[in-house]
Amino acid sequence: MSAAPIHKAFAYITHGQRLLVFRHVLAPEAGVQVPAGTLRDGEDPAEGALREALEETGLGDLHLAGYLGTVDHVPEGLGQVYRRHFLHLACGGEPPERWRHAEEDPSEGGPGPIPFEFFWAVLPDGVPPLAPGHDALLGMLLARLGLRAADEGGQP
């Protein structure tokens, strides 16, 4: 296994009681995801989450609402640790309900632009199944917002 983990920033972006999620237009098999990407050398996770969120979504009215935690993820067969930092970002203003935006400079090093289709999922129970690991700290986000999923007894 590689000695140094690869650091990733995951952004749970909320607007009221809604979570921003997206699909890859050209690769729907990638599943529904939240904005995320690789941190640059020496980049703070909060700065990275804000940068990645802006690059992927095109939304400019975002601010850090809190740090949720870190999860180490080792994809099967890769032997590489991905240290995932989960942050809560709040979206101000009146964002569109659905839109497409292309990431021009993908952090994975592949060719851009990569088009994404964004939409808001109502919390706590309207979030579709997310790509593996993207929901790792969704429960922490719900607790932070004072929400509980229906299988946990509904709203407090």
C-alpha angles and dihedrals in degrees: 000000000000114000099224119057120226108240119224131184119216119195121208097194115194134188108188105312095340130101122213114234134165147195127221104246093209097036110037089163087074087076132219111321145176120235111279142148149159119293117237118240108290093001117146112238092237092052090046093050091051092046094048092045092053093045094048101037106027089225112140102181097077129128136179112263097174152317113262102185148271130277127187112222126190112189112220113267096008101087091207124122115226110197104208117201112198119206134179114228123185122215117218129199124028109307120192119268092234132004145153124238131170125222105225098193111034114205091221089068096243124132118283158249099066113185119219131187112218129199139162121250118203114241135260104012106012097073111113119225107288130219113276112294096003089105094048095117100021088114089057090052091050091050090049089053093045093247133129129194117249091252087059095053102280125259117349 
